[in-house]
């Protein structure tokens, strides 16, 4: 059997996208990769518990306590021989030093149809609030490569979600997760892992 790509997932919060990735690995939707490391930049993030329950190694790296935050991340990722880094609700912008070290090896899930409602300052519920304030009728989620421009890397997959009358940022966030993020993030992870292991064979 071909080797699997080694995946690290970077998280900051509840980790429902991490859970979708774990579930996809268990059900075989992700067959070309394996999550071997979860790193949180928030102490006590529930995502860490999800990882631990699945038997995945966890690390916490706090910006406030780590003089070279990105250097420490690189040390952990390179030390773990990670092939693909998935940002799943990771609420910290990474500099060019980091993104260029892992060119075409970092993907992110964003809760809107990029290029709408994205870039610096657009994260979590703020994205859904902005979509509702603007009055768009359709939003969705995007999985994209990560480069030095926040939410500016090449798009891998997108899925649209209808806005419904009476939506609040919270109801919209839930629908976008259920109908888009938790579907396209695992599918994108499998796509990129397959490409990575195929490249490695050539
Ligand atoms: C998700 O909706 C994700 O798309 C978003 O944060 C949430 C994390 O939830 N990410 C961003 O806004 C990044 N700009 P989770 O911790 O339950 O996966």
Coordinates of C-alpha atoms and ligand atoms in Angstrom, one line a residue:
X1 CA 0.0 0.0 0.0
X2 CA 1.2 3.5 -0.9
X3 CA 2.4 5.7 1.8
X4 CA 0.0 8.2 3.3
X5 CA 0.6 12.0 3.4
X6 CA 1.1 13.2 6.9
X7 CA -1.4 15.9 7.9
X8 CA -1.1 18.5 10.6
X9 CA -4.3 20.4 11.6
X10 CA -3.9 23.9 13.1
X11 CA -6.8 24.9 15.3
X12 CA -7.9 27.6 17.8
X13 CA -11.4 26.7 18.9
X14 CA -14.2 24.2 18.9
X15 CA -12.7 22.1 16.1
X16 CA -15.8 21.0 14.3
X17 CA -13.8 21.1 11.0
X18 CA -11.1 19.0 12.7
X19 CA -13.9 16.6 13.7
X20 CA -15.1 16.4 10.1
X21 CA -11.6 15.5 9.0
X22 CA -11.3 12.8 11.7
X23 CA -14.7 11.4 10.6
X24 CA -13.7 11.5 7.0
X25 CA -10.5 9.6 7.8
X26 CA -12.5 7.0 9.7
X27 CA -15.1 6.6 6.9
X28 CA -12.4 6.4 4.1
X29 CA -13.2 9.7 2.4
X30 CA -9.7 10.6 3.3
X31 CA -7.7 7.6 2.2
X32 CA -4.4 9.2 1.0
X33 CA -3.6 11.0 4.2
X34 CA -3.4 10.6 7.9
X35 CA -3.7 13.3 10.6
X36 CA -0.7 12.8 12.8
X37 CA -0.5 16.1 14.6
X38 CA -2.9 18.8 15.9
X39 CA -1.5 22.1 17.0
X40 CA -3.6 24.7 18.9
X41 CA -2.6 28.4 19.6
X42 CA -5.2 28.5 22.4
X43 CA -4.9 26.7 25.7
X44 CA -7.8 24.4 26.4
X45 CA -9.4 24.6 22.9
X46 CA -12.0 21.9 22.6
X47 CA -10.4 20.8 19.4
X48 CA -7.6 19.4 21.5
X49 CA -10.0 17.1 23.2
X50 CA -11.4 15.9 19.9
X51 CA -7.8 15.1 18.8
X52 CA -6.9 13.3 22.0
X53 CA -10.1 11.2 21.8
X54 CA -9.1 10.2 18.3
X55 CA -5.6 9.2 19.5
X56 CA -3.8 12.1 17.7
X57 CA -0.8 13.8 19.1
X58 CA -1.5 17.4 20.3
X59 CA 0.7 20.4 20.9
X60 CA -0.2 23.9 22.2
X61 CA 1.9 26.8 21.2
X62 CA 0.9 30.2 22.7
X63 CA 2.0 33.3 20.9
X64 CA 2.2 35.2 24.2
X65 CA 4.6 32.7 25.6
X66 CA 6.7 31.8 22.6
X67 CA 9.3 34.4 21.5
X68 CA 9.5 32.8 18.0
X69 CA 5.9 31.6 17.5
X70 CA 6.3 30.6 13.8
X71 CA 9.7 29.2 14.4
X72 CA 8.3 26.8 17.0
X73 CA 5.4 25.8 14.7
X74 CA 8.0 25.1 11.9
X75 CA 10.1 23.0 14.4
X76 CA 7.0 20.9 15.3
X77 CA 5.8 20.5 11.7
X78 CA 9.2 19.7 10.2
X79 CA 10.0 17.4 13.2
X80 CA 6.8 15.5 12.5
X81 CA 7.7 15.3 8.7
X82 CA 4.3 16.9 7.9
X83 CA 3.3 16.9 4.2
X84 CA 0.1 19.0 4.4
X85 CA -0.9 21.6 6.9
X86 CA -4.7 22.3 7.3
X87 CA -5.8 25.5 8.9
X88 CA -9.2 24.6 10.4
X89 CA -10.4 27.6 12.4
X90 CA -6.9 28.7 13.1
X91 CA -7.2 32.4 14.1
X92 CA -3.7 33.6 13.6
X93 CA -2.3 35.1 10.4
X94 CA 0.9 33.5 9.2
X95 CA 3.7 35.5 7.7
X96 CA 5.5 35.0 4.4
X97 CA 8.4 33.4 6.3
X98 CA 6.0 30.6 7.2
X99 CA 3.8 30.4 4.1
X100 CA 6.8 30.3 1.7
X101 CA 8.4 27.5 3.8
X102 CA 5.4 25.3 3.0
X103 CA 4.5 26.6 -0.5
X104 CA 1.4 24.7 -1.8
X105 CA 1.4 22.7 1.3
X106 CA -1.0 24.7 3.5
X107 CA -4.8 24.9 3.0
X108 CA -7.4 26.8 4.8
X109 CA -11.2 26.7 5.1
X110 CA -13.0 30.1 5.0
X111 CA -16.7 30.5 5.7
X112 CA -17.6 32.6 2.6
X113 CA -17.4 32.5 -1.2
X114 CA -14.0 34.2 -1.7
X115 CA -13.4 36.9 -2.9
X116 CA -16.4 38.1 -0.8
X117 CA -16.1 38.7 2.9
X118 CA -12.5 37.6 3.3
X119 CA -9.1 39.0 4.2
X120 CA -7.8 40.5 7.4
X121 CA -10.5 41.0 10.1
X122 CA -12.9 38.5 8.5
X123 CA -13.1 35.4 10.6
X124 CA -15.7 33.3 12.4
X125 CA -19.0 35.0 13.0
X126 CA -17.8 38.3 11.7
X127 CA -17.9 36.8 8.2
X128 CA -21.5 35.8 8.5
X129 CA -22.5 39.1 10.0
X130 CA -20.9 40.9 7.1
X131 CA -22.8 38.7 4.6
X132 CA -26.1 39.4 6.3
X133 CA -25.4 43.1 6.6
X134 CA -24.6 43.3 2.9
X135 CA -27.8 41.4 2.1
X136 CA -26.4 38.7 -0.2
X137 CA -28.8 35.9 -0.9
X138 CA -26.1 33.2 -1.3
X139 CA -22.9 32.6 0.7
X140 CA -20.9 29.5 1.2
X141 CA -17.4 28.2 2.0
X142 CA -14.1 28.1 0.3
X143 CA -11.0 25.9 0.7
X144 CA -7.9 27.5 -0.7
X145 CA -4.1 27.4 -0.6
X146 CA -2.5 29.7 1.9
X147 CA 0.1 32.3 0.8
X148 CA 1.3 35.6 2.2
X149 CA -2.0 37.3 1.3
X150 CA -4.8 36.6 3.9
X151 CA -7.4 34.4 2.1
X152 CA -5.5 35.2 -1.2
X153 CA -4.2 31.8 -2.3
X154 CA -5.5 29.7 -5.2
X155 CA -9.0 28.3 -4.7
X156 CA -9.3 24.5 -4.4
X157 CA -13.1 24.0 -3.8
X158 CA -16.1 26.1 -3.1
X159 CA -19.7 25.3 -2.2
X160 CA -22.7 27.7 -2.1
X161 CA -25.3 27.9 0.7
X162 CA -28.5 29.8 0.6
X163 CA -29.3 32.5 3.1
X164 CA -32.7 32.1 4.6
X165 CA -35.2 34.7 5.9
X166 CA -34.6 35.3 9.6
X167 CA -31.0 34.1 9.6
X168 CA -28.7 35.3 12.3
X169 CA -24.9 35.1 12.2
X170 CA -25.2 32.0 14.4
X171 CA -27.8 30.1 12.3
X172 CA -25.9 31.0 9.1
X173 CA -22.6 29.8 10.5
X174 CA -24.2 26.5 11.4
X175 CA -25.7 26.0 8.0
X176 CA -22.5 27.0 6.2
X177 CA -20.6 24.5 8.3
X178 CA -23.1 21.7 7.8
X179 CA -23.8 22.2 4.1
X180 CA -20.3 23.4 2.9
X181 CA -17.3 23.4 5.2
X182 CA -17.6 19.9 6.7
X183 CA -18.0 18.5 3.1
X184 CA -15.4 20.4 1.1
X185 CA -12.6 20.5 3.6
X186 CA -12.3 16.7 3.8
X187 CA -12.7 16.4 0.0
X188 CA -10.0 19.0 -0.6
X189 CA -7.7 17.3 2.0
X190 CA -8.0 14.0 0.1
X191 CA -7.5 15.7 -3.3
X192 CA -4.3 17.4 -2.2
X193 CA -2.9 14.4 -0.2
X194 CA -3.5 12.2 -3.3
X195 CA -1.5 14.7 -5.4
X196 CA 1.3 14.8 -2.8
X197 CA 1.8 11.0 -2.7
X198 CA 1.5 10.7 -6.4
X199 CA 4.1 13.4 -6.9
X200 CA 6.4 11.7 -4.4
X201 CA 6.2 8.4 -6.4
X202 CA 7.5 10.1 -9.6
Ligands
LIG1 C1 -15.1 27.9 10.8 O1 -16.4 28.4 10.4 C2 -14.0 28.3 9.9 O2 -14.4 28.4 8.6 C3 -13.7 29.7 10.4 O3 -13.8 29.5 11.8 C4 -14.7 28.5 12.2 C5 -14.0 27.5 13.1 O4 -14.8 26.5 13.6 N1 -12.5 30.2 10.0 C6 -12.2 31.4 9.6 O5 -13.1 32.3 9.8 C7 -10.9 31.7 9.1 N2 -10.8 33.0 8.5 P1 -14.3 25.1 14.1 O6 -13.2 25.4 15.2 O7 -15.5 24.5 14.7 O8 -13.8 24.3 13.0

